[in-house]
Amino acid sequence: MTVRVRRVYDPPEPDDGVRVLVDRLWPRGVSKDAARVDEWPKVLTPSTGLRRWYHAGEGSFAEFTERYEAELAAPEEAELLDHVRELAGAGDVTLLTASKSPEESHAAVLLRLLDGE
């Protein structure tokens, strides 16, 4: 089992496994056919308010992570996170994001939570 993060703009690879889009908004300039997204759990993404707050540069990545993890503890979000864990338990999963810096995005937070750190 492997969980990894890739940009949705990168072409799909054979070892991607289940491709899960983890952005609330569909990425600009990418067709649904080209993206080959298997699942798009919008509720698992940061709230609009949190996303806007972070992108406005009002807080650190550490504070964003703390706030996002609090959102993920809500029942519906926690259930979706467990679903992605189950997918990862059955095979490879690729979390897709349009973020220019995936290593400092919500996708990195999800990756860490899914890897069990």
XYZ file of C-alpha atoms in Angstrom:
117
model
C 0.000 0.000 0.000
C 1.277 3.410 -0.971
C -0.325 6.793 -0.484
C 1.234 9.691 -2.302
C 0.458 13.229 -3.363
C 0.703 14.428 -6.954
C -0.393 17.506 -8.800
C -3.537 16.942 -10.824
C -1.795 18.640 -13.763
C 0.738 15.793 -14.000
C -0.249 12.988 -16.370
C -1.676 9.845 -14.739
C 0.768 7.006 -14.115
C 0.027 3.279 -14.083
C 0.960 2.938 -10.392
C -1.354 5.743 -9.198
C -3.973 3.292 -7.990
C -7.162 5.043 -6.908
C -6.921 8.717 -7.850
C -8.626 10.948 -5.268
C -9.037 14.664 -5.940
C -8.678 16.441 -2.598
C -9.485 19.988 -3.756
C -12.884 21.592 -3.193
C -12.850 23.288 -6.609
C -12.219 21.568 -9.931
C -8.730 22.525 -11.191
C -8.633 25.044 -14.008
C -7.649 23.842 -17.437
C -7.944 20.111 -16.692
C -10.631 18.039 -18.350
C -12.303 15.278 -16.396
C -11.033 12.743 -18.923
C -7.427 13.924 -18.596
C -7.567 14.008 -14.783
C -8.825 10.421 -14.487
C -10.247 11.113 -11.024
C -11.829 8.083 -9.349
C -13.194 9.879 -6.288
C -13.783 13.502 -5.328
C -14.769 13.764 -1.643
C -15.318 17.535 -1.452
C -16.294 17.376 2.224
C -12.799 16.080 3.023
C -11.245 19.323 1.782
C -10.642 22.408 3.937
C -13.642 24.658 4.393
C -13.885 27.689 2.130
C -13.161 29.968 5.081
C -10.048 28.064 6.123
C -8.800 27.824 2.549
C -9.224 31.565 1.990
C -7.606 32.381 5.344
C -4.539 30.278 4.543
C -4.150 31.507 0.959
C -4.389 35.108 2.156
C -1.187 34.502 4.130
C -2.808 35.208 7.472
C -1.314 32.219 9.264
C 1.451 29.661 9.276
C 1.279 26.169 7.841
C 1.408 24.812 11.397
C -1.671 26.825 12.374
C -3.435 25.833 9.150
C -2.653 22.177 9.913
C -4.115 22.497 13.420
C -7.307 24.128 12.131
C -7.684 21.646 9.289
C -7.215 18.656 11.585
C -9.970 20.087 13.794
C -12.263 20.213 10.751
C -11.354 16.627 9.875
C -12.475 15.484 13.329
C -16.126 16.300 12.488
C -18.229 13.166 11.873
C -18.738 13.423 8.104
C -15.113 14.385 7.461
C -13.816 11.638 9.756
C -15.970 9.085 7.925
C -14.563 10.157 4.550
C -11.006 10.055 5.905
C -11.663 6.491 7.103
C -12.970 5.635 3.630
C -9.730 6.840 2.026
C -7.801 4.830 4.652
C -9.762 1.757 3.568
C -8.901 2.453 -0.052
C -5.246 2.723 0.929
C -5.484 -0.538 2.849
C -6.637 -2.249 -0.328
C -4.011 -0.764 -2.658
C -2.259 2.337 -3.898
C -3.910 5.745 -3.549
C -2.852 9.022 -5.120
C -4.129 12.251 -3.603
C -4.470 14.841 -6.349
C -4.246 18.576 -5.801
C -3.848 21.674 -7.927
C -1.736 23.291 -5.209
C 1.540 24.771 -6.447
C 3.198 23.660 -3.191
C 1.677 20.292 -2.272
C 4.187 19.877 0.563
C 2.607 22.854 2.371
C -1.016 22.182 1.522
C -3.966 20.286 2.905
C -2.842 17.315 0.778
C 0.304 17.023 2.914
C -1.844 17.022 6.055
C -4.027 14.263 4.621
C -0.966 12.268 3.569
C 0.467 12.432 7.081
C -2.853 11.388 8.636
C -3.251 8.513 6.186
C 0.299 7.332 6.756
C -0.510 7.174 10.474
C 2.102 9.654 11.670
